[in-house]
PDB file of C-alpha atoms in Angstrom:
ATOM      1  CA  ASP A   1      13.272  13.238 -57.004  1.00  0.00           C
ATOM      2  CA  THR A   2      14.738  11.563 -60.076  1.00  0.00           C
ATOM      3  CA  GLY A   3      11.564  11.018 -62.091  1.00  0.00           C
ATOM      4  CA  VAL A   4      10.626  12.477 -65.452  1.00  0.00           C
ATOM      5  CA  SER A   5      10.038  16.224 -65.377  1.00  0.00           C
ATOM      6  CA  GLN A   6       8.211  18.412 -67.861  1.00  0.00           C
ATOM      7  CA  ASN A   7       8.044  22.171 -68.268  1.00  0.00           C
ATOM      8  CA  PRO A   8       5.921  24.143 -68.346  1.00  0.00           C
ATOM      9  CA  ARG A   9       3.040  22.359 -66.618  1.00  0.00           C
ATOM     10  CA  HIS A  10       0.481  24.627 -68.239  1.00  0.00           C
ATOM     11  CA  LYS A  11       0.622  26.759 -71.368  1.00  0.00           C
ATOM     12  CA  ILE A  12      -2.075  29.046 -72.727  1.00  0.00           C
ATOM     13  CA  THR A  13      -1.412  30.468 -76.158  1.00  0.00           C
ATOM     14  CA  LYS A  14      -3.273  32.189 -78.938  1.00  0.00           C
ATOM     15  CA  ARG A  15      -3.951  30.455 -82.199  1.00  0.00           C
ATOM     16  CA  GLY A  16      -1.103  30.899 -84.622  1.00  0.00           C
ATOM     17  CA  GLN A  17       1.612  31.231 -81.992  1.00  0.00           C
ATOM     18  CA  ASN A  18       4.509  28.803 -81.588  1.00  0.00           C
ATOM     19  CA  VAL A  19       5.052  26.869 -78.366  1.00  0.00           C
ATOM     20  CA  THR A  20       7.868  24.687 -77.079  1.00  0.00           C
ATOM     21  CA  PHE A  21       7.751  22.087 -74.325  1.00  0.00           C
ATOM     22  CA  ARG A  22      10.667  20.485 -72.526  1.00  0.00           C
ATOM     23  CA  CYS A  23      11.079  16.996 -71.088  1.00  0.00           C
ATOM     24  CA  ASP A  24      13.885  15.810 -68.829  1.00  0.00           C
ATOM     25  CA  PRO A  25      13.895  11.999 -68.678  1.00  0.00           C
ATOM     26  CA  ILE A  26      15.259   9.707 -65.986  1.00  0.00           C
ATOM     27  CA  SER A  27      18.988  10.075 -66.517  1.00  0.00           C
ATOM     28  CA  GLU A  28      19.905   6.461 -67.238  1.00  0.00           C
ATOM     29  CA  HIS A  29      17.019   5.894 -69.698  1.00  0.00           C
ATOM     30  CA  ASN A  30      18.038   5.957 -73.352  1.00  0.00           C
ATOM     31  CA  ARG A  31      14.492   5.762 -74.747  1.00  0.00           C
ATOM     32  CA  LEU A  32      12.189   8.788 -74.757  1.00  0.00           C
ATOM     33  CA  TYR A  33       8.597   9.028 -75.969  1.00  0.00           C
ATOM     34  CA  TRP A  34       6.059  11.798 -76.521  1.00  0.00           C
ATOM     35  CA  TYR A  35       2.315  11.157 -76.317  1.00  0.00           C
ATOM     36  CA  ARG A  36      -0.751  13.362 -76.652  1.00  0.00           C
ATOM     37  CA  GLN A  37      -3.857  12.902 -74.521  1.00  0.00           C
ATOM     38  CA  THR A  38      -7.182  14.590 -75.184  1.00  0.00           C
ATOM     39  CA  LEU A  39     -10.125  14.690 -72.787  1.00  0.00           C
ATOM     40  CA  GLY A  40     -11.691  11.299 -72.217  1.00  0.00           C
ATOM     41  CA  GLN A  41      -9.087   9.410 -74.235  1.00  0.00           C
ATOM     42  CA  GLY A  42      -5.996   7.400 -73.550  1.00  0.00           C
ATOM     43  CA  PRO A  43      -2.606   8.772 -74.554  1.00  0.00           C
ATOM     44  CA  GLU A  44      -1.670   8.482 -78.237  1.00  0.00           C
ATOM     45  CA  PHE A  45       1.883   7.944 -79.424  1.00  0.00           C
ATOM     46  CA  LEU A  46       3.552  10.862 -81.192  1.00  0.00           C
ATOM     47  CA  THR A  47       7.262  10.116 -81.499  1.00  0.00           C
ATOM     48  CA  TYR A  48      10.155   8.055 -80.125  1.00  0.00           C
ATOM     49  CA  PHE A  49      13.852   8.679 -79.572  1.00  0.00           C
ATOM     50  CA  GLN A  50      16.602   6.236 -78.829  1.00  0.00           C
ATOM     51  CA  ASN A  51      19.449   8.340 -77.515  1.00  0.00           C
ATOM     52  CA  GLU A  52      19.547  11.341 -79.875  1.00  0.00           C
ATOM     53  CA  ALA A  53      18.023   9.554 -82.870  1.00  0.00           C
ATOM     54  CA  GLN A  54      14.352  10.089 -83.657  1.00  0.00           C
ATOM     55  CA  LEU A  55      13.360   6.624 -84.857  1.00  0.00           C
ATOM     56  CA  GLU A  56       9.609   6.855 -85.322  1.00  0.00           C
ATOM     57  CA  LYS A  57       6.996   9.533 -85.871  1.00  0.00           C
ATOM     58  CA  SER A  58       3.241   9.013 -85.785  1.00  0.00           C
ATOM     59  CA  ARG A  59       0.932  10.205 -88.537  1.00  0.00           C
ATOM     60  CA  LEU A  60      -0.519  12.412 -85.797  1.00  0.00           C
ATOM     61  CA  LEU A  61       2.683  14.453 -85.908  1.00  0.00           C
ATOM     62  CA  SER A  62       1.945  16.919 -88.684  1.00  0.00           C
ATOM     63  CA  ASP A  63       4.650  19.067 -90.241  1.00  0.00           C
ATOM     64  CA  ARG A  64       3.834  21.783 -87.699  1.00  0.00           C
ATOM     65  CA  PHE A  65       5.287  19.551 -84.987  1.00  0.00           C
ATOM     66  CA  SER A  66       8.977  18.964 -84.452  1.00  0.00           C
ATOM     67  CA  ALA A  67      10.838  17.166 -81.713  1.00  0.00           C
ATOM     68  CA  GLU A  68      14.506  17.018 -80.842  1.00  0.00           C
ATOM     69  CA  ARG A  69      16.704  15.292 -78.320  1.00  0.00           C
ATOM     70  CA  PRO A  70      20.143  16.836 -78.597  1.00  0.00           C
ATOM     71  CA  LYS A  71      22.934  14.794 -77.042  1.00  0.00           C
ATOM     72  CA  GLY A  72      20.429  12.147 -76.007  1.00  0.00           C
ATOM     73  CA  SER A  73      19.434  13.938 -72.821  1.00  0.00           C
ATOM     74  CA  PHE A  74      16.443  16.300 -72.560  1.00  0.00           C
ATOM     75  CA  SER A  75      13.926  16.608 -75.378  1.00  0.00           C
ATOM     76  CA  THR A  76      11.859  19.443 -76.768  1.00  0.00           C
ATOM     77  CA  LEU A  77       8.563  19.350 -78.637  1.00  0.00           C
ATOM     78  CA  GLU A  78       7.697  22.414 -80.690  1.00  0.00           C
ATOM     79  CA  ILE A  79       4.353  23.201 -82.252  1.00  0.00           C
ATOM     80  CA  GLN A  80       4.323  25.927 -84.864  1.00  0.00           C
ATOM     81  CA  ARG A  81       1.248  27.958 -85.847  1.00  0.00           C
ATOM     82  CA  THR A  82      -0.870  26.381 -83.122  1.00  0.00           C
ATOM     83  CA  GLU A  83      -4.494  25.485 -83.834  1.00  0.00           C
ATOM     84  CA  GLN A  84      -7.356  24.961 -81.418  1.00  0.00           C
ATOM     85  CA  GLY A  85      -7.230  21.258 -82.186  1.00  0.00           C
ATOM     86  CA  ASP A  86      -3.743  21.149 -80.659  1.00  0.00           C
ATOM     87  CA  SER A  87      -5.238  21.713 -77.190  1.00  0.00           C
ATOM     88  CA  ALA A  88      -4.349  18.610 -75.196  1.00  0.00           C
ATOM     89  CA  MET A  89      -2.093  17.205 -72.514  1.00  0.00           C
ATOM     90  CA  TYR A  90       1.374  16.434 -73.885  1.00  0.00           C
ATOM     91  CA  LEU A  91       3.052  13.619 -71.992  1.00  0.00           C
ATOM     92  CA  CYS A  92       6.686  12.587 -72.037  1.00  0.00           C
ATOM     93  CA  ALA A  93       7.905   9.170 -70.930  1.00  0.00           C
ATOM     94  CA  SER A  94      11.277   7.505 -70.648  1.00  0.00           C
ATOM     95  CA  SER A  95      12.300   3.877 -70.521  1.00  0.00           C
ATOM     96  CA  PRO A  96      15.372   1.704 -70.201  1.00  0.00           C
ATOM     97  CA  GLY A  97      13.881  -0.919 -72.537  1.00  0.00           C
ATOM     98  CA  THR A  98      11.026  -3.397 -72.292  1.00  0.00           C
ATOM     99  CA  GLY A  99      10.176  -2.907 -68.655  1.00  0.00           C
ATOM    100  CA  GLY A 100       7.618  -0.177 -69.074  1.00  0.00           C
ATOM    101  CA  GLN A 101       7.639   3.552 -69.526  1.00  0.00           C
ATOM    102  CA  TYR A 102       7.774   6.162 -66.793  1.00  0.00           C
ATOM    103  CA  PHE A 103       5.724   9.265 -67.396  1.00  0.00           C
ATOM    104  CA  GLY A 104       6.190  12.873 -66.453  1.00  0.00           C
ATOM    105  CA  PRO A 105       3.365  15.064 -65.117  1.00  0.00           C
ATOM    106  CA  GLY A 106       2.541  16.403 -68.569  1.00  0.00           C
ATOM    107  CA  THR A 107       2.139  19.843 -70.125  1.00  0.00           C
ATOM    108  CA  ARG A 108      -1.437  21.001 -70.613  1.00  0.00           C
ATOM    109  CA  LEU A 109      -1.761  23.181 -73.700  1.00  0.00           C
ATOM    110  CA  THR A 110      -4.761  25.421 -74.239  1.00  0.00           C
ATOM    111  CA  VAL A 111      -5.019  27.223 -77.577  1.00  0.00           C
ATOM    112  CA  THR A 112      -7.480  30.129 -77.543  1.00  0.00           C
TER     113      THR A 112
ATOM    114  CA  ALA B   1      -0.791  -3.342 -85.073  1.00  0.00           C
ATOM    115  CA  GLN B   2      -2.228  -3.647 -81.591  1.00  0.00           C
ATOM    116  CA  SER B   3      -5.439  -2.386 -80.037  1.00  0.00           C
ATOM    117  CA  VAL B   4      -6.858  -2.277 -76.511  1.00  0.00           C
ATOM    118  CA  THR B   5     -10.477  -2.316 -75.419  1.00  0.00           C
ATOM    119  CA  GLN B   6     -11.445  -1.316 -71.920  1.00  0.00           C
ATOM    120  CA  LEU B   7     -14.954  -2.593 -71.596  1.00  0.00           C
ATOM    121  CA  ASP B   8     -16.184  -0.206 -68.914  1.00  0.00           C
ATOM    122  CA  SER B   9     -15.773   3.549 -69.147  1.00  0.00           C
ATOM    123  CA  GLN B  10     -16.896   4.038 -65.535  1.00  0.00           C
ATOM    124  CA  VAL B  11     -16.948   1.703 -62.525  1.00  0.00           C
ATOM    125  CA  PRO B  12     -18.521   2.933 -59.281  1.00  0.00           C
ATOM    126  CA  VAL B  13     -17.909   0.864 -56.145  1.00  0.00           C
ATOM    127  CA  PHE B  14     -18.222   1.252 -52.406  1.00  0.00           C
ATOM    128  CA  GLU B  15     -15.194   1.475 -50.162  1.00  0.00           C
ATOM    129  CA  GLU B  16     -13.790  -1.919 -49.069  1.00  0.00           C
ATOM    130  CA  ALA B  17     -15.594  -3.721 -51.908  1.00  0.00           C
ATOM    131  CA  PRO B  18     -13.660  -5.759 -54.481  1.00  0.00           C
ATOM    132  CA  VAL B  19     -13.231  -4.395 -58.000  1.00  0.00           C
ATOM    133  CA  GLU B  20     -12.298  -5.712 -61.432  1.00  0.00           C
ATOM    134  CA  LEU B  21     -11.431  -3.451 -64.360  1.00  0.00           C
ATOM    135  CA  ARG B  22     -11.580  -5.287 -67.663  1.00  0.00           C
ATOM    136  CA  CYS B  23      -9.109  -5.065 -70.517  1.00  0.00           C
ATOM    137  CA  ASN B  24      -8.974  -6.994 -73.784  1.00  0.00           C
ATOM    138  CA  TYR B  25      -6.269  -6.604 -76.378  1.00  0.00           C
ATOM    139  CA  SER B  26      -5.722  -7.521 -80.002  1.00  0.00           C
ATOM    140  CA  SER B  27      -2.326  -8.295 -81.448  1.00  0.00           C
ATOM    141  CA  SER B  28      -0.757 -10.516 -84.066  1.00  0.00           C
ATOM    142  CA  VAL B  29       2.489 -10.811 -82.121  1.00  0.00           C
ATOM    143  CA  SER B  30       3.550 -11.543 -78.574  1.00  0.00           C
ATOM    144  CA  VAL B  31       2.775  -8.653 -76.287  1.00  0.00           C
ATOM    145  CA  TYR B  32       3.807  -6.950 -73.127  1.00  0.00           C
ATOM    146  CA  LEU B  33       0.908  -5.592 -71.070  1.00  0.00           C
ATOM    147  CA  PHE B  34       0.653  -2.761 -68.576  1.00  0.00           C
ATOM    148  CA  TRP B  35      -1.778  -1.004 -66.289  1.00  0.00           C
ATOM    149  CA  TYR B  36      -1.331   2.668 -65.469  1.00  0.00           C
ATOM    150  CA  VAL B  37      -3.219   4.937 -63.065  1.00  0.00           C
ATOM    151  CA  GLN B  38      -3.802   8.637 -63.619  1.00  0.00           C
ATOM    152  CA  TYR B  39      -4.942  11.009 -60.889  1.00  0.00           C
ATOM    153  CA  PRO B  40      -6.530  14.328 -61.934  1.00  0.00           C
ATOM    154  CA  ASN B  41      -4.160  16.707 -63.718  1.00  0.00           C
ATOM    155  CA  GLN B  42      -1.235  14.339 -63.302  1.00  0.00           C
ATOM    156  CA  GLY B  43       0.819  12.034 -65.475  1.00  0.00           C
ATOM    157  CA  LEU B  44       0.506   8.273 -65.566  1.00  0.00           C
ATOM    158  CA  GLN B  45       1.922   6.008 -62.855  1.00  0.00           C
ATOM    159  CA  LEU B  46       2.861   2.421 -63.659  1.00  0.00           C
ATOM    160  CA  LEU B  47       0.768   0.017 -61.547  1.00  0.00           C
ATOM    161  CA  LEU B  48       1.990  -3.317 -62.891  1.00  0.00           C
ATOM    162  CA  LYS B  49       3.310  -5.077 -65.957  1.00  0.00           C
ATOM    163  CA  TYR B  50       3.304  -8.471 -67.631  1.00  0.00           C
ATOM    164  CA  LEU B  51       6.420  -9.247 -69.635  1.00  0.00           C
ATOM    165  CA  SER B  52       6.691 -13.040 -69.361  1.00  0.00           C
ATOM    166  CA  GLY B  53       6.491 -15.862 -66.837  1.00  0.00           C
ATOM    167  CA  SER B  54       3.734 -16.124 -64.251  1.00  0.00           C
ATOM    168  CA  THR B  55       0.404 -14.979 -65.614  1.00  0.00           C
ATOM    169  CA  LEU B  56      -0.605 -13.457 -62.274  1.00  0.00           C
ATOM    170  CA  VAL B  57       1.273 -10.249 -61.646  1.00  0.00           C
ATOM    171  CA  LYS B  58       1.190  -8.117 -58.559  1.00  0.00           C
ATOM    172  CA  GLY B  59       1.649  -4.384 -58.532  1.00  0.00           C
ATOM    173  CA  ILE B  60       1.628  -1.419 -56.255  1.00  0.00           C
ATOM    174  CA  ASN B  61      -1.219  -0.357 -53.958  1.00  0.00           C
ATOM    175  CA  GLY B  62      -2.550  -3.919 -53.644  1.00  0.00           C
ATOM    176  CA  PHE B  63      -3.524  -4.317 -57.304  1.00  0.00           C
ATOM    177  CA  GLU B  64      -2.991  -7.475 -59.328  1.00  0.00           C
ATOM    178  CA  ALA B  65      -3.756  -8.569 -62.870  1.00  0.00           C
ATOM    179  CA  GLU B  66      -3.990 -11.865 -64.700  1.00  0.00           C
ATOM    180  CA  PHE B  67      -2.798 -12.409 -68.258  1.00  0.00           C
ATOM    181  CA  ASN B  68      -5.052 -14.793 -70.187  1.00  0.00           C
ATOM    182  CA  LYS B  69      -3.629 -15.492 -73.614  1.00  0.00           C
ATOM    183  CA  SER B  70      -6.556 -17.587 -74.868  1.00  0.00           C
ATOM    184  CA  GLN B  71      -9.043 -14.851 -73.997  1.00  0.00           C
ATOM    185  CA  THR B  72      -6.616 -12.031 -74.881  1.00  0.00           C
ATOM    186  CA  SER B  73      -7.414 -10.368 -71.585  1.00  0.00           C
ATOM    187  CA  PHE B  74      -5.502  -8.640 -68.821  1.00  0.00           C
ATOM    188  CA  HIS B  75      -8.043  -7.725 -66.146  1.00  0.00           C
ATOM    189  CA  LEU B  76      -7.051  -5.639 -63.122  1.00  0.00           C
ATOM    190  CA  ARG B  77      -8.316  -6.565 -59.669  1.00  0.00           C
ATOM    191  CA  LYS B  78      -8.184  -5.359 -56.106  1.00  0.00           C
ATOM    192  CA  PRO B  79      -9.846  -7.247 -53.239  1.00  0.00           C
ATOM    193  CA  SER B  80     -10.714  -4.163 -51.185  1.00  0.00           C
ATOM    194  CA  VAL B  81     -10.656  -0.615 -52.522  1.00  0.00           C
ATOM    195  CA  HIS B  82     -10.077   2.666 -50.722  1.00  0.00           C
ATOM    196  CA  ILE B  83     -11.350   6.159 -51.388  1.00  0.00           C
ATOM    197  CA  SER B  84      -7.817   7.041 -52.506  1.00  0.00           C
ATOM    198  CA  ASP B  85      -8.078   4.541 -55.390  1.00  0.00           C
ATOM    199  CA  THR B  86     -10.479   6.887 -57.169  1.00  0.00           C
ATOM    200  CA  ALA B  87      -8.707   7.643 -60.468  1.00  0.00           C
ATOM    201  CA  GLU B  88      -8.590   6.840 -64.184  1.00  0.00           C
ATOM    202  CA  TYR B  89      -7.016   3.493 -65.051  1.00  0.00           C
ATOM    203  CA  PHE B  90      -5.464   2.735 -68.434  1.00  0.00           C
ATOM    204  CA  CYS B  91      -4.548  -0.614 -69.916  1.00  0.00           C
ATOM    205  CA  ALA B  92      -1.725  -0.547 -72.471  1.00  0.00           C
ATOM    206  CA  VAL B  93      -0.003  -2.984 -74.803  1.00  0.00           C
ATOM    207  CA  THR B  94       3.242  -3.046 -76.717  1.00  0.00           C
ATOM    208  CA  GLY B  95       4.710  -5.660 -78.990  1.00  0.00           C
ATOM    209  CA  GLY B  96       6.396  -6.150 -82.320  1.00  0.00           C
ATOM    210  CA  GLY B  97       9.210  -3.925 -83.443  1.00  0.00           C
ATOM    211  CA  SER B  98      11.935  -2.510 -81.272  1.00  0.00           C
ATOM    212  CA  ASN B  99      10.449   0.807 -80.273  1.00  0.00           C
ATOM    213  CA  TYR B 100       8.054  -0.559 -77.617  1.00  0.00           C
ATOM    214  CA  LYS B 101       5.614   2.292 -78.097  1.00  0.00           C
ATOM    215  CA  LEU B 102       2.451   1.883 -76.029  1.00  0.00           C
ATOM    216  CA  THR B 103      -1.071   1.577 -77.360  1.00  0.00           C
ATOM    217  CA  PHE B 104      -3.594   2.587 -74.709  1.00  0.00           C
ATOM    218  CA  GLY B 105      -7.240   1.876 -74.106  1.00  0.00           C
ATOM    219  CA  LYS B 106      -9.662   4.731 -73.520  1.00  0.00           C
ATOM    220  CA  GLY B 107      -9.509   4.324 -69.776  1.00  0.00           C
ATOM    221  CA  THR B 108     -11.841   3.328 -66.957  1.00  0.00           C
ATOM    222  CA  LEU B 109     -12.821   5.853 -64.321  1.00  0.00           C
ATOM    223  CA  LEU B 110     -12.940   4.089 -60.954  1.00  0.00           C
ATOM    224  CA  THR B 111     -14.982   5.980 -58.382  1.00  0.00           C
ATOM    225  CA  VAL B 112     -14.873   4.695 -54.824  1.00  0.00           C
ATOM    226  CA  ASN B 113     -17.755   5.907 -52.705  1.00  0.00           C
ATOM    227  CA  PRO B 114     -17.898   5.911 -48.884  1.00  0.00           C
TER     228      PRO B 114
END
């Protein structure tokens, strides 16, 4: 299967801990996106990479959040000092351009 | 900036009945439009997309949607639904700028009953 993969699928952490999620996009896609989805809502844009360059960050991405895409391949999203409000599904998507984005299965974060 | 309104949060239908899920968008620039489906505890799967050309677009699983620029709508339809179509459906828009980030509606839960 050559779709978008995300790890881990589920993460339970205690408030104040740091967590890191990984996304492996479709290999020929140069665009990579992170979204956050809370219960009963549609996904909300967090950040966008073109190759290794992070070109846009949402206001939702506080300074506790950081994302990287070294060498323009996989990407990581780190949340420092997690808060209960960070509990959500974190979705990664990749795209070759205008034709739509292809999503991974998501990482569900629960902060206790 | 763009926005998307999905007019129905829940749509219950019986198996083999037709269904329409409504989506209206707001944008000051030309847009690209998408419908995604999400099954429980899974990511989003692209159903269909409108980029340009014919306003009637066909997607996977027998779904189709019609782009109506004057009414700023992009409603999703299926002539006969199956139990397996039960899922959350999201309408999304992108346009303006080069990043093509998606703005999603809040979703419509389609429940197909036997």
